[in-house]
PDB file of C-alpha atoms in Angstrom:
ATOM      1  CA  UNK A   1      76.798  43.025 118.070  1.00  0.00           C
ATOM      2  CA  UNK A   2      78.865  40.028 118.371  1.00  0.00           C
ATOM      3  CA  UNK A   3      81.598  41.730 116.188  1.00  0.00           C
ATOM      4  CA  UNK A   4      81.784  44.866 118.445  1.00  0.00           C
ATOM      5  CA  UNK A   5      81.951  43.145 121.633  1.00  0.00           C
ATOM      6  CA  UNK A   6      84.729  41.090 119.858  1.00  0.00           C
ATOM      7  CA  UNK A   7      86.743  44.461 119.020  1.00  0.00           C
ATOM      8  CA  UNK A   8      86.262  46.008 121.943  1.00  0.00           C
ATOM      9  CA  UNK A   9      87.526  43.074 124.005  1.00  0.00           C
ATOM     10  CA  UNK A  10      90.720  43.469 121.752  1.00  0.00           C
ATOM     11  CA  UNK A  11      91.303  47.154 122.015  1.00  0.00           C
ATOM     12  CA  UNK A  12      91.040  46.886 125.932  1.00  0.00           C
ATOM     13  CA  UNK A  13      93.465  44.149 126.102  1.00  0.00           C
ATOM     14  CA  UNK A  14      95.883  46.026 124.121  1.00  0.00           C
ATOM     15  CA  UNK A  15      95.499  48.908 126.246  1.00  0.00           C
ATOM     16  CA  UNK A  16      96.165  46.734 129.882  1.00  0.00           C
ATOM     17  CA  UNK A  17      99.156  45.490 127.725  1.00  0.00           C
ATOM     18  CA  UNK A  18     100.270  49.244 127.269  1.00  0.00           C
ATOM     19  CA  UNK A  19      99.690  50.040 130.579  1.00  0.00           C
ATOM     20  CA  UNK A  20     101.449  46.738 132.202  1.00  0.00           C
ATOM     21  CA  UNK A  21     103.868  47.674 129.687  1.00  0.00           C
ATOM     22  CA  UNK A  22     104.470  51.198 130.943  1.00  0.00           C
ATOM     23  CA  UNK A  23     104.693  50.361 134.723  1.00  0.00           C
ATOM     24  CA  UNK A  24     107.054  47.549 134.487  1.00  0.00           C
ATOM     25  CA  UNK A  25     109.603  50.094 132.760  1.00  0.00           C
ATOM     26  CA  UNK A  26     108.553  52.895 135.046  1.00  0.00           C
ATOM     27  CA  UNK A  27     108.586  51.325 138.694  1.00  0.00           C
ATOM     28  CA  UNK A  28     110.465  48.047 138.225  1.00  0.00           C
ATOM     29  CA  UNK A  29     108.733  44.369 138.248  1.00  0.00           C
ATOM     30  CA  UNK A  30     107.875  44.864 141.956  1.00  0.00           C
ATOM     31  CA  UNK A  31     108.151  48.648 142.352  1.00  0.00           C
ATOM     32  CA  UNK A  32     111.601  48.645 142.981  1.00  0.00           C
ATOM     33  CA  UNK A  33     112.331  51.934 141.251  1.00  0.00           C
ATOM     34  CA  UNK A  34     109.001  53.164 142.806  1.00  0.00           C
ATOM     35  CA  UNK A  35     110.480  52.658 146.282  1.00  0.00           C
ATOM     36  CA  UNK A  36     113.677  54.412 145.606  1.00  0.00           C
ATOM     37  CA  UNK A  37     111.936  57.080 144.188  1.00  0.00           C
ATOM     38  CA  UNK A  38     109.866  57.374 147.417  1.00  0.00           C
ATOM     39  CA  UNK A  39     112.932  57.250 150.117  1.00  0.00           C
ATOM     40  CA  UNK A  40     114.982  59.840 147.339  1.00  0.00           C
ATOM     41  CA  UNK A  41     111.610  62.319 147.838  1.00  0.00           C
ATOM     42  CA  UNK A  42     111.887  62.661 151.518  1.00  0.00           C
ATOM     43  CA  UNK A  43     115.439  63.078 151.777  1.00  0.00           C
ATOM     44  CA  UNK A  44     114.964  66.123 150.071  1.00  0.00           C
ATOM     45  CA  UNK A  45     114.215  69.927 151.166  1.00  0.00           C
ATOM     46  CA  UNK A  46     111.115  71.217 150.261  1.00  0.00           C
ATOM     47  CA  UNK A  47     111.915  73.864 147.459  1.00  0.00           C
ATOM     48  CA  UNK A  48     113.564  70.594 146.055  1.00  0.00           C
ATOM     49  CA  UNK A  49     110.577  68.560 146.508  1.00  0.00           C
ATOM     50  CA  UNK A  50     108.008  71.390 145.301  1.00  0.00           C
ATOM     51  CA  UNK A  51     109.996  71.362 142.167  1.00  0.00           C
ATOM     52  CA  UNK A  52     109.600  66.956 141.946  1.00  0.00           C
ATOM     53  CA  UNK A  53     105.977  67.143 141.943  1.00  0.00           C
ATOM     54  CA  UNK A  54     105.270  69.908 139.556  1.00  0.00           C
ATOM     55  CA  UNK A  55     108.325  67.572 137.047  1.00  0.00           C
ATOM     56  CA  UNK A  56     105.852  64.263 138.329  1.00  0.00           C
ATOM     57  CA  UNK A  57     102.637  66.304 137.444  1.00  0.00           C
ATOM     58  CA  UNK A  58     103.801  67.309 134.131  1.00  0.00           C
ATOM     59  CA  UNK A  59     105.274  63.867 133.036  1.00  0.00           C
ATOM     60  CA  UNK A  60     102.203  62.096 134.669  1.00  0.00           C
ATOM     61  CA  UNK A  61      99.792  65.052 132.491  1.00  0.00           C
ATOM     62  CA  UNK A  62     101.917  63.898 129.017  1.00  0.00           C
ATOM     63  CA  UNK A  63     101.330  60.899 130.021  1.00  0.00           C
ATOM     64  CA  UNK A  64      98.053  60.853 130.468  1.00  0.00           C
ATOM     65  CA  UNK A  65      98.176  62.599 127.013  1.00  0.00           C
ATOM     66  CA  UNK A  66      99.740  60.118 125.037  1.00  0.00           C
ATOM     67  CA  UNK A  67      97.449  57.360 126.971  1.00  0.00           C
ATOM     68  CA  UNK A  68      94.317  59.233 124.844  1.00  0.00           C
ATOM     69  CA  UNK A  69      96.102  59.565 121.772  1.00  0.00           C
ATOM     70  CA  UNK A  70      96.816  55.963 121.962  1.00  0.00           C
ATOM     71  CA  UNK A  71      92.775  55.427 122.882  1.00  0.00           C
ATOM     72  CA  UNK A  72      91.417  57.660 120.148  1.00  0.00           C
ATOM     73  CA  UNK A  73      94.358  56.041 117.758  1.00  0.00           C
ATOM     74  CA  UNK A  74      92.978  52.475 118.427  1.00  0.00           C
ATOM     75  CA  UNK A  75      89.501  53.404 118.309  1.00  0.00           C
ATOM     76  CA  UNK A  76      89.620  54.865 115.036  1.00  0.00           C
ATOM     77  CA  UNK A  77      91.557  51.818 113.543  1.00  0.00           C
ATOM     78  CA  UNK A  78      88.514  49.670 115.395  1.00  0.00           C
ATOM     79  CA  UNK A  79      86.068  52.182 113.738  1.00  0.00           C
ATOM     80  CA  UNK A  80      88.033  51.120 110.112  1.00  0.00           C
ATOM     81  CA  UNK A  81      88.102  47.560 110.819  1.00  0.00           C
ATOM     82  CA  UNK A  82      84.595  47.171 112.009  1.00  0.00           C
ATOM     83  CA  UNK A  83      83.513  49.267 108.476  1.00  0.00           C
ATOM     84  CA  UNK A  84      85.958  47.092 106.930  1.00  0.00           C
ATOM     85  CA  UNK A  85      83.972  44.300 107.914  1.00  0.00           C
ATOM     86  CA  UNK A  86      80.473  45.159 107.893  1.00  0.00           C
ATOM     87  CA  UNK A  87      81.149  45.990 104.117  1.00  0.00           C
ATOM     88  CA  UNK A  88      83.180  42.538 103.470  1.00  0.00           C
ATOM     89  CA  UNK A  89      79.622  41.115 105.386  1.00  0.00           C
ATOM     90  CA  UNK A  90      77.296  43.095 102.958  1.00  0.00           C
ATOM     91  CA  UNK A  91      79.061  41.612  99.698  1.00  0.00           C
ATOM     92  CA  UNK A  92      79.089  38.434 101.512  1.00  0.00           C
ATOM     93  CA  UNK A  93      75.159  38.712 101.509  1.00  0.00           C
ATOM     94  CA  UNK A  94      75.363  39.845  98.321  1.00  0.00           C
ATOM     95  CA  UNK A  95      77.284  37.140  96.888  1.00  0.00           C
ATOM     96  CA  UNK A  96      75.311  34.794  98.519  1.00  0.00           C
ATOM     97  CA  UNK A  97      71.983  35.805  97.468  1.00  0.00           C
ATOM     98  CA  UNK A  98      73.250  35.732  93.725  1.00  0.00           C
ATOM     99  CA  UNK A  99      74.237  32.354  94.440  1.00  0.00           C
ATOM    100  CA  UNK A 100      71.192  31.302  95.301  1.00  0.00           C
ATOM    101  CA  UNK A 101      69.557  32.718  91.894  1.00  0.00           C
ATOM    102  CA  UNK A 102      72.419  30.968  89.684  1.00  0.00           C
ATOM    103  CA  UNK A 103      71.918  27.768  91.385  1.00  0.00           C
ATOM    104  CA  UNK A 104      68.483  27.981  91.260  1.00  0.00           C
ATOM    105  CA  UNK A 105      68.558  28.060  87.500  1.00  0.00           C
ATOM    106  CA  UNK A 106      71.344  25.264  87.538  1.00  0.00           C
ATOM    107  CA  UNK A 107      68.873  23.339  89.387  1.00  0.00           C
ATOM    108  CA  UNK A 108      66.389  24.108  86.862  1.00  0.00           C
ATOM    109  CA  UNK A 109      68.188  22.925  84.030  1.00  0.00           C
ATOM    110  CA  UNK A 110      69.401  19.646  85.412  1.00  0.00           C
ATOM    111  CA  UNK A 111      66.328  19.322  86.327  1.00  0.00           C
ATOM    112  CA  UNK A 112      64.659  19.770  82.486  1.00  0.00           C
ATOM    113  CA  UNK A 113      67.316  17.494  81.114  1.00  0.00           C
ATOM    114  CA  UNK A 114      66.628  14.727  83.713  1.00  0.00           C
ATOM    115  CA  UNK A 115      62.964  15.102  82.610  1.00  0.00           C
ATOM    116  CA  UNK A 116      63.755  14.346  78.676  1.00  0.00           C
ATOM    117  CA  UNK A 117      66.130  12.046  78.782  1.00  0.00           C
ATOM    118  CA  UNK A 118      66.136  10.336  82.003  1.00  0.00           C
ATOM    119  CA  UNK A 119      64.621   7.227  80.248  1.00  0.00           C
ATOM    120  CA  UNK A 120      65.786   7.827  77.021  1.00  0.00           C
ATOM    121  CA  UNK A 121      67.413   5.175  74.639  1.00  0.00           C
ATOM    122  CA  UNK A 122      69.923   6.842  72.287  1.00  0.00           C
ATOM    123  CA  UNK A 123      70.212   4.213  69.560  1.00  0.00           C
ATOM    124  CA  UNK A 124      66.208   2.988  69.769  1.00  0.00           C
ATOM    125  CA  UNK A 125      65.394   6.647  69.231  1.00  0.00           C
ATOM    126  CA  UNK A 126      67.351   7.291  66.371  1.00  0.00           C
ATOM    127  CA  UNK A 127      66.170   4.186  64.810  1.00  0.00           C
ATOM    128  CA  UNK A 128      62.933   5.181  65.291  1.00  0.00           C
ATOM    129  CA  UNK A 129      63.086   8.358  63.977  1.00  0.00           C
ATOM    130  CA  UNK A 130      64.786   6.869  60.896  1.00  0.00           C
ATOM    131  CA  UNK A 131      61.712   4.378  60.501  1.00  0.00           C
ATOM    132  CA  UNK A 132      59.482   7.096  60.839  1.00  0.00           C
ATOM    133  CA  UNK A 133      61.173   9.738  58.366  1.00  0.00           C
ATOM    134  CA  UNK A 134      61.281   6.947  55.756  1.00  0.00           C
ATOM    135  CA  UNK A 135      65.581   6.543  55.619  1.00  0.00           C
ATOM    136  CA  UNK A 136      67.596   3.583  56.651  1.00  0.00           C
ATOM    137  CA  UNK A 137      70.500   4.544  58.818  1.00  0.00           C
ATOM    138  CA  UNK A 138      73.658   2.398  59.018  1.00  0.00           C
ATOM    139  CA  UNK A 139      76.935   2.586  61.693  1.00  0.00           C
ATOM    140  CA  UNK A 140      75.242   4.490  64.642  1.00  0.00           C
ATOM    141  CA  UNK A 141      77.883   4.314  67.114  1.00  0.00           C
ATOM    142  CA  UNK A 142      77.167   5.941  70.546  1.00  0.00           C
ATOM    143  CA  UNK A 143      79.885   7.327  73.166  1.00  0.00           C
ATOM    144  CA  UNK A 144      78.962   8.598  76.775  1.00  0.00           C
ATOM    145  CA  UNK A 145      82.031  10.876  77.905  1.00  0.00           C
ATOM    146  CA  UNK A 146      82.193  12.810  81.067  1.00  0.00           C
ATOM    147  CA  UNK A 147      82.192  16.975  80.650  1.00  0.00           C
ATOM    148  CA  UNK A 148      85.327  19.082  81.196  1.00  0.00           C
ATOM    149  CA  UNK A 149      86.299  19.777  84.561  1.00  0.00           C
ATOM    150  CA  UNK A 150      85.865  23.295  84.395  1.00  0.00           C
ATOM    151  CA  UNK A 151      82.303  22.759  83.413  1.00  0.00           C
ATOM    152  CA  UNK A 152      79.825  23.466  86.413  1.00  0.00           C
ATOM    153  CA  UNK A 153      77.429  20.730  84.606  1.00  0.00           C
ATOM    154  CA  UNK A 154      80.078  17.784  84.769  1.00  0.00           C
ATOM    155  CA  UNK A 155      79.037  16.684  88.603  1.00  0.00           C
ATOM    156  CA  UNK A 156      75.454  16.305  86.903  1.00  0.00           C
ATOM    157  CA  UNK A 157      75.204  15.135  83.481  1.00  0.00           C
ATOM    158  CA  UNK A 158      77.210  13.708  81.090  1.00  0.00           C
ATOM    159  CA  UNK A 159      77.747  13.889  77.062  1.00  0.00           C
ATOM    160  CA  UNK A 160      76.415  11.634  74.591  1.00  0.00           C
ATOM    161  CA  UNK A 161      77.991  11.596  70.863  1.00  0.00           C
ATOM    162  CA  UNK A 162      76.215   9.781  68.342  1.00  0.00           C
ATOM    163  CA  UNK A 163      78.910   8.870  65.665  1.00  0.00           C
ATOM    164  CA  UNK A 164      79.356   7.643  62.006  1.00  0.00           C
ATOM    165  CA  UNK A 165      75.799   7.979  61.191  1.00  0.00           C
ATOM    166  CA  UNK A 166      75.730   7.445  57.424  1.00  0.00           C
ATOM    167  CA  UNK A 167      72.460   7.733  55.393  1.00  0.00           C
ATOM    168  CA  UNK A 168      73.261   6.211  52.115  1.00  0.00           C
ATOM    169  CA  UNK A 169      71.188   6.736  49.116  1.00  0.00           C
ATOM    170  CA  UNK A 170      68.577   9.093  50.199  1.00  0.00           C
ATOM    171  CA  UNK A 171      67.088  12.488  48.852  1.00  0.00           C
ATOM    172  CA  UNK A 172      67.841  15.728  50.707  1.00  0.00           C
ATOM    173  CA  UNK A 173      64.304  16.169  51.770  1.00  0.00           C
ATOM    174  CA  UNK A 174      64.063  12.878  53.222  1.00  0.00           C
ATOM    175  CA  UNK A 175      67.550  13.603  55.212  1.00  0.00           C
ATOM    176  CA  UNK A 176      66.120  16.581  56.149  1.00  0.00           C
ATOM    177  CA  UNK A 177      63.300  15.529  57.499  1.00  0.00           C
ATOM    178  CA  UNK A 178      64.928  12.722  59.527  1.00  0.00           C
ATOM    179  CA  UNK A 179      67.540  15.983  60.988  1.00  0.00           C
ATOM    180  CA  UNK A 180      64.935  18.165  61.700  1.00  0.00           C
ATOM    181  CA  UNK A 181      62.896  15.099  63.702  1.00  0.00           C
ATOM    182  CA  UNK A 182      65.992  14.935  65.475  1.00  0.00           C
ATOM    183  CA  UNK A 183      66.149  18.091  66.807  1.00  0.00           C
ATOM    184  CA  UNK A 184      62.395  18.798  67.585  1.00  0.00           C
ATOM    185  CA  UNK A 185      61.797  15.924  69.725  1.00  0.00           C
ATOM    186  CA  UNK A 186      63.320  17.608  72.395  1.00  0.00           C
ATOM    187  CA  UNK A 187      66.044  15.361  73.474  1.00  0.00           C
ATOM    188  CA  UNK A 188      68.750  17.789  73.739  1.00  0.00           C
ATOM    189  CA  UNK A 189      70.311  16.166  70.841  1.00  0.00           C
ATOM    190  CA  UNK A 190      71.526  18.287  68.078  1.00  0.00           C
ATOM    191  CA  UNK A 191      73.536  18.110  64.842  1.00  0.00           C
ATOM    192  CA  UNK A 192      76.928  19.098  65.411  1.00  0.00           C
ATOM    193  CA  UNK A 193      78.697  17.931  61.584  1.00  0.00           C
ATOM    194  CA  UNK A 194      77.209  16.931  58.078  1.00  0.00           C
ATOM    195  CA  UNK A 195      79.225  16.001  55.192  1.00  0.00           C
ATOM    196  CA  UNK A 196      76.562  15.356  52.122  1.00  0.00           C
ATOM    197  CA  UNK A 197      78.105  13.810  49.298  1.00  0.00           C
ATOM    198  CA  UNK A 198      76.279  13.249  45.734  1.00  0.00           C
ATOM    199  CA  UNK A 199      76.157   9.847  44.182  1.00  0.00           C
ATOM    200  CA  UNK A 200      78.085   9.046  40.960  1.00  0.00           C
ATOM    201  CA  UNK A 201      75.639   9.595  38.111  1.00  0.00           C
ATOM    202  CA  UNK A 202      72.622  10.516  39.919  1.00  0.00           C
ATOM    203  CA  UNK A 203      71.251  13.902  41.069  1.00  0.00           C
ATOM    204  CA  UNK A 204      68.340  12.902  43.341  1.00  0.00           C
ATOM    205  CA  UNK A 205      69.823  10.859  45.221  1.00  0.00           C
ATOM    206  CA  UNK A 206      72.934  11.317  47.797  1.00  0.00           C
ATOM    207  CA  UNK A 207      74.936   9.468  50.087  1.00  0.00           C
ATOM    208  CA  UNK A 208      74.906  11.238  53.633  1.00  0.00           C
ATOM    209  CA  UNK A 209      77.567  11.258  57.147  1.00  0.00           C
ATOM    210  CA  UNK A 210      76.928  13.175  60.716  1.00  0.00           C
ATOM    211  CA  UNK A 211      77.487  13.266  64.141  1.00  0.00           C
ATOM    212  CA  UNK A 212      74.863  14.366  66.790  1.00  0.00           C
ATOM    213  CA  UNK A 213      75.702  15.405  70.163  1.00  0.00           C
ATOM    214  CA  UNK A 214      73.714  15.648  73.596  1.00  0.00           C
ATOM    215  CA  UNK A 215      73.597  16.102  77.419  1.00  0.00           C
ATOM    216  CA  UNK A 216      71.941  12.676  79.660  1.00  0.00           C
ATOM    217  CA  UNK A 217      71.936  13.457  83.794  1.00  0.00           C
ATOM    218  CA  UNK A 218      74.114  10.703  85.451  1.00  0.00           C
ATOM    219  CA  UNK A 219      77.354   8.738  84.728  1.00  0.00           C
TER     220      UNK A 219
END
């Protein structure tokens, strides 16, 4: 209702400036042309005069005529700018409420990566995982680097690399194992390259490099 009081305030103070508008150039800025008009009147004879009025009542009838053109004229264009705006306010709503639902799930998933690896120690995990999967790991090298800027996730969380990783000597099982370990304890860390290389002279055994890559919340 707001809105419509709003518009309506604005189409009647264009039409007081029409009308101000039209009696300024019709009687002069103090009636001056009004008063000559009047003293002209009198001094003339009354077939003279008979024929005045009927000119006044047909120029004051047009316009009175173009006064309600102007009306309905503005009052449609209020009708199309209060649609205009009830339908800018509905996708407004709109927008809004699917805001809500995507931020909602951004929440969500800050809020599930916070849980895993808010206490989590990159390098101690790894090791652990290696001493549990039976392989020795050598050259872990971690790197925390912020996300791109277009990335709705940089304000929250950061990205963890785990470089250079070699596992030297091992058999594919065992590497296997110690990947898949990786992945399933549910660290958001994944594999992202793996060069396996076999050893000189021996098939069971192989000489293996990767990288791993994650998400941490903070800076």
């Amino acid at each position: 209702m707001n809105e419509i009081q709003k518009y309506i305030e604005i189409l009647r103070d264009r039409l007081n400036q029409v009308i101000d508008q039209f009696r300024i150039r019709a009687f002069g800025p103090n009636n001056e042309r009004l008063d000559f008009l009047m003293d002209s009147f009198y001094k003339l004879q009354p077939k003279e005069r008979v024929g005045v009025l009927a000119g006044v009542a047909g120029g004051i009838g047009f316009v009175i005529i173009v006064a309600f053109a102007i009306y309905f004229s503005q009052v449609n264009r209020l009708k199309a700018e209060l649609n205009e705006a009830f339908a800018a306010l509905h996708e407004l709503q709109e927008l809004k409420a699917e805001y809500s639902i995507e931020d909602a799930r951004f929440q969500r998933v800050v809020e599930q990566v916070q849980k895993k690896t808010g206490e989590l120690q990159v390098k101690p995990f790894f090791e652990k995982v290696a001493r549990d999967t039976l392989v020795q790991i050598e050259g872990l090298n971690v790197q925390k680097n912020p996300l791109e800027a277009d990335n709705p996730l940089g304000s929250k969380m950061q990205e963890v690399k785990v470089k250079d990783i070699r596992i030297n000597n091992s058999s594919i099982p065992k590497v296997l194992n110690f990947l898949i370990e990786i992945e399933k304890a549910g660290n958001y860390i994944r594999v992202q390259d793996l060069e396996i290389r076999g050893r000189f002279g021996n098939r069971l055994y192989f000489d293996t490099k990767l990288t791993a890559r994650g998400y941490q919340v903070g800076g």
